[in-house]
Amino acid sequence: MAPAVRGSSDISTNSTGTPRKHVPTVSRPWDDPNGSGEVGRVDDLVRKYADMWSLDGTNAIAYLCGHPEMIEHVKGILKRRGFPKEVIKEEIYWVPKKQVAVAT
């Protein structure tokens, strides 16, 4: 996700011209049959691309936004790959309601 960008070049490089890598990801392709990007769960794709691009905490910064459970799963994956918490950025859009057990 890249809010308020003027064009694809704003996504592919930062203000210093350093290249960025991002993978548009669709977890529910049936909701948008014309959508584009990788299809699957974000945590699986993080593993795939972290391996493919040899990412670790010395050569990458992670920015996670979305469902709180997804963020926790991906943070665990990144920490196991050697990412220190200082390079894992997160934006949680909401706090899920606690599930209350119904007495029967």
PDB file of N, CA and C in Angstrom:
ATOM      1  N   MET A   1       0.839  -1.161   0.000  1.00  0.00           N
ATOM      2  CA  MET A   1       0.000   0.000   0.000  1.00  0.00           C
ATOM      3  C   MET A   1       0.889   1.231   0.000  1.00  0.00           C
ATOM      4  N   ALA A   2       0.585   2.166  -0.845  1.00  0.00           N
ATOM      5  CA  ALA A   2       1.350   3.405  -0.893  1.00  0.00           C
ATOM      6  C   ALA A   2       0.373   4.566  -1.050  1.00  0.00           C
ATOM      7  N   PRO A   3      -0.154   5.077   0.044  1.00  0.00           N
ATOM      8  CA  PRO A   3      -1.122   6.155  -0.074  1.00  0.00           C
ATOM      9  C   PRO A   3      -0.462   7.442  -0.551  1.00  0.00           C
ATOM     10  N   ALA A   4      -1.205   8.225  -1.310  1.00  0.00           N
ATOM     11  CA  ALA A   4      -0.791   9.559  -1.744  1.00  0.00           C
ATOM     12  C   ALA A   4       0.492   9.563  -2.559  1.00  0.00           C
ATOM     13  N   VAL A   5       0.590   8.671  -3.512  1.00  0.00           N
ATOM     14  CA  VAL A   5       1.732   8.709  -4.419  1.00  0.00           C
ATOM     15  C   VAL A   5       1.277   9.265  -5.760  1.00  0.00           C
ATOM     16  N   ARG A   6       2.191   9.910  -6.456  1.00  0.00           N
ATOM     17  CA  ARG A   6       1.855  10.501  -7.753  1.00  0.00           C
ATOM     18  C   ARG A   6       1.931   9.487  -8.880  1.00  0.00           C
ATOM     19  N   GLY A   7       2.769   8.502  -8.732  1.00  0.00           N
ATOM     20  CA  GLY A   7       2.922   7.517  -9.785  1.00  0.00           C
ATOM     21  C   GLY A   7       3.781   6.362  -9.319  1.00  0.00           C
ATOM     22  N   SER A   8       3.961   5.380 -10.210  1.00  0.00           N
ATOM     23  CA  SER A   8       4.698   4.172  -9.824  1.00  0.00           C
ATOM     24  C   SER A   8       6.141   4.471  -9.445  1.00  0.00           C
ATOM     25  N   SER A   9       6.721   5.545  -9.981  1.00  0.00           N
ATOM     26  CA  SER A   9       8.103   5.866  -9.614  1.00  0.00           C
ATOM     27  C   SER A   9       8.210   6.250  -8.141  1.00  0.00           C
ATOM     28  N   ASP A  10       7.131   6.797  -7.563  1.00  0.00           N
ATOM     29  CA  ASP A  10       7.136   7.131  -6.137  1.00  0.00           C
ATOM     30  C   ASP A  10       7.167   5.882  -5.269  1.00  0.00           C
ATOM     31  N   ILE A  11       6.691   4.785  -5.796  1.00  0.00           N
ATOM     32  CA  ILE A  11       6.703   3.530  -5.050  1.00  0.00           C
ATOM     33  C   ILE A  11       8.046   2.828  -5.218  1.00  0.00           C
ATOM     34  N   SER A  12       8.646   2.943  -6.396  1.00  0.00           N
ATOM     35  CA  SER A  12       9.841   2.154  -6.689  1.00  0.00           C
ATOM     36  C   SER A  12      11.143   2.766  -6.177  1.00  0.00           C
ATOM     37  N   THR A  13      11.146   4.070  -5.816  1.00  0.00           N
ATOM     38  CA  THR A  13      12.345   4.679  -5.240  1.00  0.00           C
ATOM     39  C   THR A  13      11.945   5.627  -4.119  1.00  0.00           C
ATOM     40  N   ASN A  14      12.886   5.918  -3.235  1.00  0.00           N
ATOM     41  CA  ASN A  14      12.596   6.898  -2.187  1.00  0.00           C
ATOM     42  C   ASN A  14      13.190   8.247  -2.582  1.00  0.00           C
ATOM     43  N   SER A  15      13.136   9.212  -1.681  1.00  0.00           N
ATOM     44  CA  SER A  15      13.572  10.570  -2.018  1.00  0.00           C
ATOM     45  C   SER A  15      15.062  10.661  -2.339  1.00  0.00           C
ATOM     46  N   THR A  16      15.856   9.701  -1.903  1.00  0.00           N
ATOM     47  CA  THR A  16      17.289   9.717  -2.215  1.00  0.00           C
ATOM     48  C   THR A  16      17.614   8.898  -3.459  1.00  0.00           C
ATOM     49  N   GLY A  17      16.585   8.317  -4.075  1.00  0.00           N
ATOM     50  CA  GLY A  17      16.804   7.507  -5.262  1.00  0.00           C
ATOM     51  C   GLY A  17      17.121   6.059  -4.971  1.00  0.00           C
ATOM     52  N   THR A  18      17.084   5.676  -3.698  1.00  0.00           N
ATOM     53  CA  THR A  18      17.346   4.288  -3.329  1.00  0.00           C
ATOM     54  C   THR A  18      16.191   3.413  -3.812  1.00  0.00           C
ATOM     55  N   PRO A  19      16.488   2.324  -4.535  1.00  0.00           N
ATOM     56  CA  PRO A  19      15.407   1.478  -5.026  1.00  0.00           C
ATOM     57  C   PRO A  19      14.635   0.815  -3.886  1.00  0.00           C
ATOM     58  N   ARG A  20      13.359   0.669  -4.093  1.00  0.00           N
ATOM     59  CA  ARG A  20      12.500  -0.060  -3.151  1.00  0.00           C
ATOM     60  C   ARG A  20      11.964  -1.289  -3.856  1.00  0.00           C
ATOM     61  N   LYS A  21      11.717  -2.310  -3.074  1.00  0.00           N
ATOM     62  CA  LYS A  21      11.081  -3.505  -3.616  1.00  0.00           C
ATOM     63  C   LYS A  21       9.755  -3.670  -2.898  1.00  0.00           C
ATOM     64  N   HIS A  22       8.718  -3.915  -3.658  1.00  0.00           N
ATOM     65  CA  HIS A  22       7.410  -4.173  -3.072  1.00  0.00           C
ATOM     66  C   HIS A  22       6.688  -5.181  -3.956  1.00  0.00           C
ATOM     67  N   VAL A  23       5.782  -5.912  -3.353  1.00  0.00           N
ATOM     68  CA  VAL A  23       5.033  -6.928  -4.074  1.00  0.00           C
ATOM     69  C   VAL A  23       3.551  -6.705  -3.791  1.00  0.00           C
ATOM     70  N   PRO A  24       2.794  -6.202  -4.769  1.00  0.00           N
ATOM     71  CA  PRO A  24       1.347  -6.100  -4.563  1.00  0.00           C
ATOM     72  C   PRO A  24       0.791  -7.500  -4.315  1.00  0.00           C
ATOM     73  N   THR A  25      -0.042  -7.626  -3.306  1.00  0.00           N
ATOM     74  CA  THR A  25      -0.520  -8.943  -2.882  1.00  0.00           C
ATOM     75  C   THR A  25      -2.036  -8.945  -2.749  1.00  0.00           C
ATOM     76  N   VAL A  26      -2.657  -9.977  -3.298  1.00  0.00           N
ATOM     77  CA  VAL A  26      -4.109 -10.136  -3.239  1.00  0.00           C
ATOM     78  C   VAL A  26      -4.403 -11.427  -2.483  1.00  0.00           C
ATOM     79  N   SER A  27      -5.082 -11.301  -1.343  1.00  0.00           N
ATOM     80  CA  SER A  27      -5.385 -12.509  -0.567  1.00  0.00           C
ATOM     81  C   SER A  27      -6.761 -13.081  -0.903  1.00  0.00           C
ATOM     82  N   ARG A  28      -7.612 -12.287  -1.547  1.00  0.00           N
ATOM     83  CA  ARG A  28      -8.960 -12.752  -1.918  1.00  0.00           C
ATOM     84  C   ARG A  28      -9.228 -12.419  -3.386  1.00  0.00           C
ATOM     85  N   PRO A  29      -8.626 -13.160  -4.305  1.00  0.00           N
ATOM     86  CA  PRO A  29      -8.764 -12.822  -5.723  1.00  0.00           C
ATOM     87  C   PRO A  29     -10.202 -12.923  -6.229  1.00  0.00           C
ATOM     88  N   TRP A  30     -11.024 -13.698  -5.580  1.00  0.00           N
ATOM     89  CA  TRP A  30     -12.416 -13.827  -5.999  1.00  0.00           C
ATOM     90  C   TRP A  30     -13.196 -12.529  -5.769  1.00  0.00           C
ATOM     91  N   ASP A  31     -12.724 -11.671  -4.874  1.00  0.00           N
ATOM     92  CA  ASP A  31     -13.380 -10.382  -4.643  1.00  0.00           C
ATOM     93  C   ASP A  31     -13.040  -9.367  -5.730  1.00  0.00           C
ATOM     94  N   ASP A  32     -11.924  -9.558  -6.432  1.00  0.00           N
ATOM     95  CA  ASP A  32     -11.487  -8.627  -7.469  1.00  0.00           C
ATOM     96  C   ASP A  32     -10.830  -9.415  -8.598  1.00  0.00           C
ATOM     97  N   PRO A  33     -11.658 -10.020  -9.470  1.00  0.00           N
ATOM     98  CA  PRO A  33     -11.095 -10.874 -10.512  1.00  0.00           C
ATOM     99  C   PRO A  33     -10.185 -10.138 -11.496  1.00  0.00           C
ATOM    100  N   ASN A  34     -10.278  -8.811 -11.567  1.00  0.00           N
ATOM    101  CA  ASN A  34      -9.421  -8.042 -12.471  1.00  0.00           C
ATOM    102  C   ASN A  34      -8.179  -7.501 -11.771  1.00  0.00           C
ATOM    103  N   GLY A  35      -8.030  -7.817 -10.496  1.00  0.00           N
ATOM    104  CA  GLY A  35      -6.879  -7.328  -9.740  1.00  0.00           C
ATOM    105  C   GLY A  35      -5.589  -7.970 -10.219  1.00  0.00           C
ATOM    106  N   SER A  36      -4.489  -7.354  -9.852  1.00  0.00           N
ATOM    107  CA  SER A  36      -3.199  -7.913 -10.248  1.00  0.00           C
ATOM    108  C   SER A  36      -2.306  -8.011  -9.023  1.00  0.00           C
ATOM    109  N   GLY A  37      -1.303  -8.805  -9.131  1.00  0.00           N
ATOM    110  CA  GLY A  37      -0.366  -8.992  -8.031  1.00  0.00           C
ATOM    111  C   GLY A  37      -0.256 -10.455  -7.666  1.00  0.00           C
ATOM    112  N   GLU A  38       0.608 -10.735  -6.718  1.00  0.00           N
ATOM    113  CA  GLU A  38       0.751 -12.093  -6.195  1.00  0.00           C
ATOM    114  C   GLU A  38      -0.532 -12.476  -5.477  1.00  0.00           C
ATOM    115  N   VAL A  39      -0.872 -13.735  -5.538  1.00  0.00           N
ATOM    116  CA  VAL A  39      -2.065 -14.236  -4.854  1.00  0.00           C
ATOM    117  C   VAL A  39      -1.616 -15.150  -3.730  1.00  0.00           C
ATOM    118  N   GLY A  40      -2.146 -14.913  -2.542  1.00  0.00           N
ATOM    119  CA  GLY A  40      -1.831 -15.776  -1.416  1.00  0.00           C
ATOM    120  C   GLY A  40      -1.782 -15.013  -0.115  1.00  0.00           C
ATOM    121  N   ARG A  41      -1.374 -15.709   0.910  1.00  0.00           N
ATOM    122  CA  ARG A  41      -1.262 -15.098   2.231  1.00  0.00           C
ATOM    123  C   ARG A  41       0.049 -14.311   2.317  1.00  0.00           C
ATOM    124  N   VAL A  42      -0.038 -13.166   2.947  1.00  0.00           N
ATOM    125  CA  VAL A  42       1.120 -12.280   3.033  1.00  0.00           C
ATOM    126  C   VAL A  42       2.295 -12.970   3.720  1.00  0.00           C
ATOM    127  N   ASP A  43       2.034 -13.719   4.789  1.00  0.00           N
ATOM    128  CA  ASP A  43       3.155 -14.352   5.495  1.00  0.00           C
ATOM    129  C   ASP A  43       3.900 -15.335   4.594  1.00  0.00           C
ATOM    130  N   ASP A  44       3.176 -16.076   3.745  1.00  0.00           N
ATOM    131  CA  ASP A  44       3.840 -16.990   2.814  1.00  0.00           C
ATOM    132  C   ASP A  44       4.677 -16.225   1.791  1.00  0.00           C
ATOM    133  N   LEU A  45       4.146 -15.105   1.316  1.00  0.00           N
ATOM    134  CA  LEU A  45       4.867 -14.319   0.317  1.00  0.00           C
ATOM    135  C   LEU A  45       6.069 -13.599   0.920  1.00  0.00           C
ATOM    136  N   VAL A  46       5.979 -13.215   2.179  1.00  0.00           N
ATOM    137  CA  VAL A  46       7.142 -12.618   2.848  1.00  0.00           C
ATOM    138  C   VAL A  46       8.274 -13.638   2.902  1.00  0.00           C
ATOM    139  N   ARG A  47       7.949 -14.869   3.252  1.00  0.00           N
ATOM    140  CA  ARG A  47       8.983 -15.917   3.268  1.00  0.00           C
ATOM    141  C   ARG A  47       9.608 -16.079   1.879  1.00  0.00           C
ATOM    142  N   LYS A  48       8.754 -16.162   0.864  1.00  0.00           N
ATOM    143  CA  LYS A  48       9.216 -16.372  -0.514  1.00  0.00           C
ATOM    144  C   LYS A  48      10.175 -15.267  -0.952  1.00  0.00           C
ATOM    145  N   TYR A  49       9.759 -14.016  -0.790  1.00  0.00           N
ATOM    146  CA  TYR A  49      10.575 -12.913  -1.291  1.00  0.00           C
ATOM    147  C   TYR A  49      11.763 -12.602  -0.387  1.00  0.00           C
ATOM    148  N   ALA A  50      11.629 -12.817   0.894  1.00  0.00           N
ATOM    149  CA  ALA A  50      12.787 -12.629   1.781  1.00  0.00           C
ATOM    150  C   ALA A  50      13.893 -13.612   1.396  1.00  0.00           C
ATOM    151  N   ASP A  51      13.504 -14.843   1.058  1.00  0.00           N
ATOM    152  CA  ASP A  51      14.487 -15.824   0.587  1.00  0.00           C
ATOM    153  C   ASP A  51      15.043 -15.422  -0.780  1.00  0.00           C
ATOM    154  N   MET A  52      14.145 -15.084  -1.718  1.00  0.00           N
ATOM    155  CA  MET A  52      14.547 -14.764  -3.085  1.00  0.00           C
ATOM    156  C   MET A  52      15.493 -13.564  -3.129  1.00  0.00           C
ATOM    157  N   TRP A  53      15.223 -12.558  -2.309  1.00  0.00           N
ATOM    158  CA  TRP A  53      16.023 -11.334  -2.318  1.00  0.00           C
ATOM    159  C   TRP A  53      17.082 -11.322  -1.211  1.00  0.00           C
ATOM    160  N   SER A  54      17.225 -12.417  -0.475  1.00  0.00           N
ATOM    161  CA  SER A  54      18.202 -12.527   0.626  1.00  0.00           C
ATOM    162  C   SER A  54      18.095 -11.360   1.609  1.00  0.00           C
ATOM    163  N   LEU A  55      16.873 -11.090   2.038  1.00  0.00           N
ATOM    164  CA  LEU A  55      16.636  -9.974   2.953  1.00  0.00           C
ATOM    165  C   LEU A  55      16.898 -10.374   4.393  1.00  0.00           C
ATOM    166  N   ASP A  56      17.534  -9.456   5.109  1.00  0.00           N
ATOM    167  CA  ASP A  56      17.711  -9.622   6.550  1.00  0.00           C
ATOM    168  C   ASP A  56      17.709  -8.228   7.173  1.00  0.00           C
ATOM    169  N   GLY A  57      17.967  -8.137   8.418  1.00  0.00           N
ATOM    170  CA  GLY A  57      17.896  -6.854   9.100  1.00  0.00           C
ATOM    171  C   GLY A  57      18.994  -5.878   8.752  1.00  0.00           C
ATOM    172  N   THR A  58      19.988  -6.312   7.972  1.00  0.00           N
ATOM    173  CA  THR A  58      21.077  -5.402   7.602  1.00  0.00           C
ATOM    174  C   THR A  58      20.858  -4.741   6.253  1.00  0.00           C
ATOM    175  N   ASN A  59      19.953  -5.282   5.444  1.00  0.00           N
ATOM    176  CA  ASN A  59      19.783  -4.747   4.092  1.00  0.00           C
ATOM    177  C   ASN A  59      18.339  -4.383   3.759  1.00  0.00           C
ATOM    178  N   ALA A  60      17.483  -4.330   4.765  1.00  0.00           N
ATOM    179  CA  ALA A  60      16.077  -4.035   4.494  1.00  0.00           C
ATOM    180  C   ALA A  60      15.392  -3.466   5.727  1.00  0.00           C
ATOM    181  N   ILE A  61      14.356  -2.698   5.470  1.00  0.00           N
ATOM    182  CA  ILE A  61      13.437  -2.232   6.505  1.00  0.00           C
ATOM    183  C   ILE A  61      12.068  -2.752   6.109  1.00  0.00           C
ATOM    184  N   ALA A  62      11.328  -3.284   7.049  1.00  0.00           N
ATOM    185  CA  ALA A  62       9.997  -3.811   6.762  1.00  0.00           C
ATOM    186  C   ALA A  62       8.939  -2.834   7.256  1.00  0.00           C
ATOM    187  N   TYR A  63       7.946  -2.578   6.414  1.00  0.00           N
ATOM    188  CA  TYR A  63       6.798  -1.759   6.801  1.00  0.00           C
ATOM    189  C   TYR A  63       5.566  -2.637   6.683  1.00  0.00           C
ATOM    190  N   LEU A  64       4.930  -2.912   7.804  1.00  0.00           N
ATOM    191  CA  LEU A  64       3.775  -3.799   7.842  1.00  0.00           C
ATOM    192  C   LEU A  64       2.526  -2.990   8.165  1.00  0.00           C
ATOM    193  N   CYS A  65       1.485  -3.198   7.389  1.00  0.00           N
ATOM    194  CA  CYS A  65       0.213  -2.560   7.702  1.00  0.00           C
ATOM    195  C   CYS A  65      -0.903  -3.525   7.327  1.00  0.00           C
ATOM    196  N   GLY A  66      -1.960  -3.522   8.129  1.00  0.00           N
ATOM    197  CA  GLY A  66      -3.081  -4.400   7.847  1.00  0.00           C
ATOM    198  C   GLY A  66      -3.610  -5.063   9.092  1.00  0.00           C
ATOM    199  N   HIS A  67      -4.115  -6.258   8.910  1.00  0.00           N
ATOM    200  CA  HIS A  67      -4.747  -7.006   9.995  1.00  0.00           C
ATOM    201  C   HIS A  67      -3.725  -7.280  11.100  1.00  0.00           C
ATOM    202  N   PRO A  68      -4.088  -7.037  12.355  1.00  0.00           N
ATOM    203  CA  PRO A  68      -3.145  -7.229  13.466  1.00  0.00           C
ATOM    204  C   PRO A  68      -2.536  -8.635  13.545  1.00  0.00           C
ATOM    205  N   GLU A  69      -3.314  -9.678  13.251  1.00  0.00           N
ATOM    206  CA  GLU A  69      -2.756 -11.039  13.302  1.00  0.00           C
ATOM    207  C   GLU A  69      -1.707 -11.240  12.213  1.00  0.00           C
ATOM    208  N   MET A  70      -1.964 -10.690  11.023  1.00  0.00           N
ATOM    209  CA  MET A  70      -0.984 -10.792   9.946  1.00  0.00           C
ATOM    210  C   MET A  70       0.306 -10.088  10.347  1.00  0.00           C
ATOM    211  N   ILE A  71       0.164  -8.924  10.954  1.00  0.00           N
ATOM    212  CA  ILE A  71       1.347  -8.181  11.383  1.00  0.00           C
ATOM    213  C   ILE A  71       2.156  -9.002  12.381  1.00  0.00           C
ATOM    214  N   GLU A  72       1.501  -9.616  13.344  1.00  0.00           N
ATOM    215  CA  GLU A  72       2.214 -10.432  14.338  1.00  0.00           C
ATOM    216  C   GLU A  72       2.906 -11.619  13.685  1.00  0.00           C
ATOM    217  N   HIS A  73       2.228 -12.295  12.744  1.00  0.00           N
ATOM    218  CA  HIS A  73       2.841 -13.439  12.057  1.00  0.00           C
ATOM    219  C   HIS A  73       4.086 -13.004  11.285  1.00  0.00           C
ATOM    220  N   VAL A  74       3.960 -11.913  10.534  1.00  0.00           N
ATOM    221  CA  VAL A  74       5.084 -11.464   9.714  1.00  0.00           C
ATOM    222  C   VAL A  74       6.231 -10.957  10.589  1.00  0.00           C
ATOM    223  N   LYS A  75       5.928 -10.276  11.681  1.00  0.00           N
ATOM    224  CA  LYS A  75       6.993  -9.846  12.595  1.00  0.00           C
ATOM    225  C   LYS A  75       7.780 -11.050  13.093  1.00  0.00           C
ATOM    226  N   GLY A  76       7.091 -12.137  13.419  1.00  0.00           N
ATOM    227  CA  GLY A  76       7.780 -13.351  13.855  1.00  0.00           C
ATOM    228  C   GLY A  76       8.688 -13.914  12.780  1.00  0.00           C
ATOM    229  N   ILE A  77       8.200 -13.939  11.544  1.00  0.00           N
ATOM    230  CA  ILE A  77       9.007 -14.427  10.420  1.00  0.00           C
ATOM    231  C   ILE A  77      10.258 -13.569  10.268  1.00  0.00           C
ATOM    232  N   LEU A  78      10.077 -12.258  10.302  1.00  0.00           N
ATOM    233  CA  LEU A  78      11.209 -11.350  10.106  1.00  0.00           C
ATOM    234  C   LEU A  78      12.212 -11.441  11.251  1.00  0.00           C
ATOM    235  N   LYS A  79      11.732 -11.549  12.474  1.00  0.00           N
ATOM    236  CA  LYS A  79      12.641 -11.668  13.624  1.00  0.00           C
ATOM    237  C   LYS A  79      13.474 -12.940  13.522  1.00  0.00           C
ATOM    238  N   ARG A  80      12.853 -14.033  13.063  1.00  0.00           N
ATOM    239  CA  ARG A  80      13.602 -15.285  12.898  1.00  0.00           C
ATOM    240  C   ARG A  80      14.644 -15.170  11.782  1.00  0.00           C
ATOM    241  N   ARG A  81      14.437 -14.256  10.842  1.00  0.00           N
ATOM    242  CA  ARG A  81      15.408 -14.024   9.762  1.00  0.00           C
ATOM    243  C   ARG A  81      16.506 -13.060  10.184  1.00  0.00           C
ATOM    244  N   GLY A  82      16.428 -12.535  11.400  1.00  0.00           N
ATOM    245  CA  GLY A  82      17.470 -11.639  11.879  1.00  0.00           C
ATOM    246  C   GLY A  82      17.128 -10.161  11.852  1.00  0.00           C
ATOM    247  N   PHE A  83      15.890  -9.825  11.529  1.00  0.00           N
ATOM    248  CA  PHE A  83      15.493  -8.417  11.542  1.00  0.00           C
ATOM    249  C   PHE A  83      15.371  -7.952  12.992  1.00  0.00           C
ATOM    250  N   PRO A  84      16.124  -6.921  13.401  1.00  0.00           N
ATOM    251  CA  PRO A  84      15.911  -6.374  14.744  1.00  0.00           C
ATOM    252  C   PRO A  84      14.623  -5.548  14.753  1.00  0.00           C
ATOM    253  N   LYS A  85      14.041  -5.372  15.930  1.00  0.00           N
ATOM    254  CA  LYS A  85      12.756  -4.669  16.015  1.00  0.00           C
ATOM    255  C   LYS A  85      12.845  -3.240  15.492  1.00  0.00           C
ATOM    256  N   GLU A  86      14.035  -2.644  15.502  1.00  0.00           N
ATOM    257  CA  GLU A  86      14.191  -1.262  15.039  1.00  0.00           C
ATOM    258  C   GLU A  86      13.916  -1.091  13.548  1.00  0.00           C
ATOM    259  N   VAL A  87      14.033  -2.146  12.765  1.00  0.00           N
ATOM    260  CA  VAL A  87      13.796  -2.023  11.321  1.00  0.00           C
ATOM    261  C   VAL A  87      12.459  -2.623  10.896  1.00  0.00           C
ATOM    262  N   ILE A  88      11.639  -3.001  11.869  1.00  0.00           N
ATOM    263  CA  ILE A  88      10.296  -3.498  11.571  1.00  0.00           C
ATOM    264  C   ILE A  88       9.310  -2.418  11.989  1.00  0.00           C
ATOM    265  N   LYS A  89       8.719  -1.765  11.004  1.00  0.00           N
ATOM    266  CA  LYS A  89       7.744  -0.702  11.247  1.00  0.00           C
ATOM    267  C   LYS A  89       6.352  -1.282  11.057  1.00  0.00           C
ATOM    268  N   GLU A  90       5.407  -0.816  11.857  1.00  0.00           N
ATOM    269  CA  GLU A  90       4.058  -1.360  11.728  1.00  0.00           C
ATOM    270  C   GLU A  90       3.005  -0.279  11.895  1.00  0.00           C
ATOM    271  N   GLU A  91       1.903  -0.493  11.216  1.00  0.00           N
ATOM    272  CA  GLU A  91       0.738   0.369  11.340  1.00  0.00           C
ATOM    273  C   GLU A  91      -0.464  -0.556  11.490  1.00  0.00           C
ATOM    274  N   ILE A  92      -1.053  -0.525  12.666  1.00  0.00           N
ATOM    275  CA  ILE A  92      -2.207  -1.381  12.945  1.00  0.00           C
ATOM    276  C   ILE A  92      -3.457  -0.539  12.741  1.00  0.00           C
ATOM    277  N   TYR A  93      -4.323  -0.975  11.833  1.00  0.00           N
ATOM    278  CA  TYR A  93      -5.509  -0.202  11.496  1.00  0.00           C
ATOM    279  C   TYR A  93      -6.618  -0.308  12.528  1.00  0.00           C
ATOM    280  N   TRP A  94      -6.650  -1.379  13.277  1.00  0.00           N
ATOM    281  CA  TRP A  94      -7.684  -1.562  14.287  1.00  0.00           C
ATOM    282  C   TRP A  94      -7.219  -2.593  15.288  1.00  0.00           C
ATOM    283  N   VAL A  95      -7.863  -2.598  16.422  1.00  0.00           N
ATOM    284  CA  VAL A  95      -7.597  -3.612  17.441  1.00  0.00           C
ATOM    285  C   VAL A  95      -8.781  -4.564  17.406  1.00  0.00           C
ATOM    286  N   PRO A  96      -8.537  -5.853  17.154  1.00  0.00           N
ATOM    287  CA  PRO A  96      -9.662  -6.788  17.068  1.00  0.00           C
ATOM    288  C   PRO A  96     -10.362  -6.923  18.411  1.00  0.00           C
ATOM    289  N   LYS A  97     -11.679  -7.094  18.330  1.00  0.00           N
ATOM    290  CA  LYS A  97     -12.454  -7.309  19.547  1.00  0.00           C
ATOM    291  C   LYS A  97     -12.090  -8.663  20.124  1.00  0.00           C
ATOM    292  N   LYS A  98     -12.052  -8.733  21.436  1.00  0.00           N
ATOM    293  CA  LYS A  98     -11.790 -10.019  22.077  1.00  0.00           C
ATOM    294  C   LYS A  98     -13.022 -10.890  21.912  1.00  0.00           C
ATOM    295  N   GLN A  99     -12.779 -12.144  21.583  1.00  0.00           N
ATOM    296  CA  GLN A  99     -13.901 -13.062  21.435  1.00  0.00           C
ATOM    297  C   GLN A  99     -14.353 -13.500  22.812  1.00  0.00           C
ATOM    298  N   VAL A 100     -15.643 -13.432  23.019  1.00  0.00           N
ATOM    299  CA  VAL A 100     -16.220 -13.808  24.298  1.00  0.00           C
ATOM    300  C   VAL A 100     -16.909 -15.152  24.127  1.00  0.00           C
ATOM    301  N   ALA A 101     -16.557 -16.096  24.988  1.00  0.00           N
ATOM    302  CA  ALA A 101     -17.186 -17.416  24.930  1.00  0.00           C
ATOM    303  C   ALA A 101     -18.634 -17.296  25.391  1.00  0.00           C
ATOM    304  N   VAL A 102     -19.508 -17.955  24.666  1.00  0.00           N
ATOM    305  CA  VAL A 102     -20.923 -17.948  25.016  1.00  0.00           C
ATOM    306  C   VAL A 102     -21.213 -19.188  25.843  1.00  0.00           C
ATOM    307  N   ALA A 103     -21.793 -18.985  27.022  1.00  0.00           N
ATOM    308  CA  ALA A 103     -22.132 -20.117  27.897  1.00  0.00           C
ATOM    309  C   ALA A 103     -23.294 -20.888  27.293  1.00  0.00           C
ATOM    310  N   THR A 104     -23.196 -22.204  27.335  1.00  0.00           N
ATOM    311  CA  THR A 104     -24.293 -23.031  26.817  1.00  0.00           C
ATOM    312  C   THR A 104     -24.913 -23.844  27.910  1.00  0.00           C
TER     313      THR A 104
END
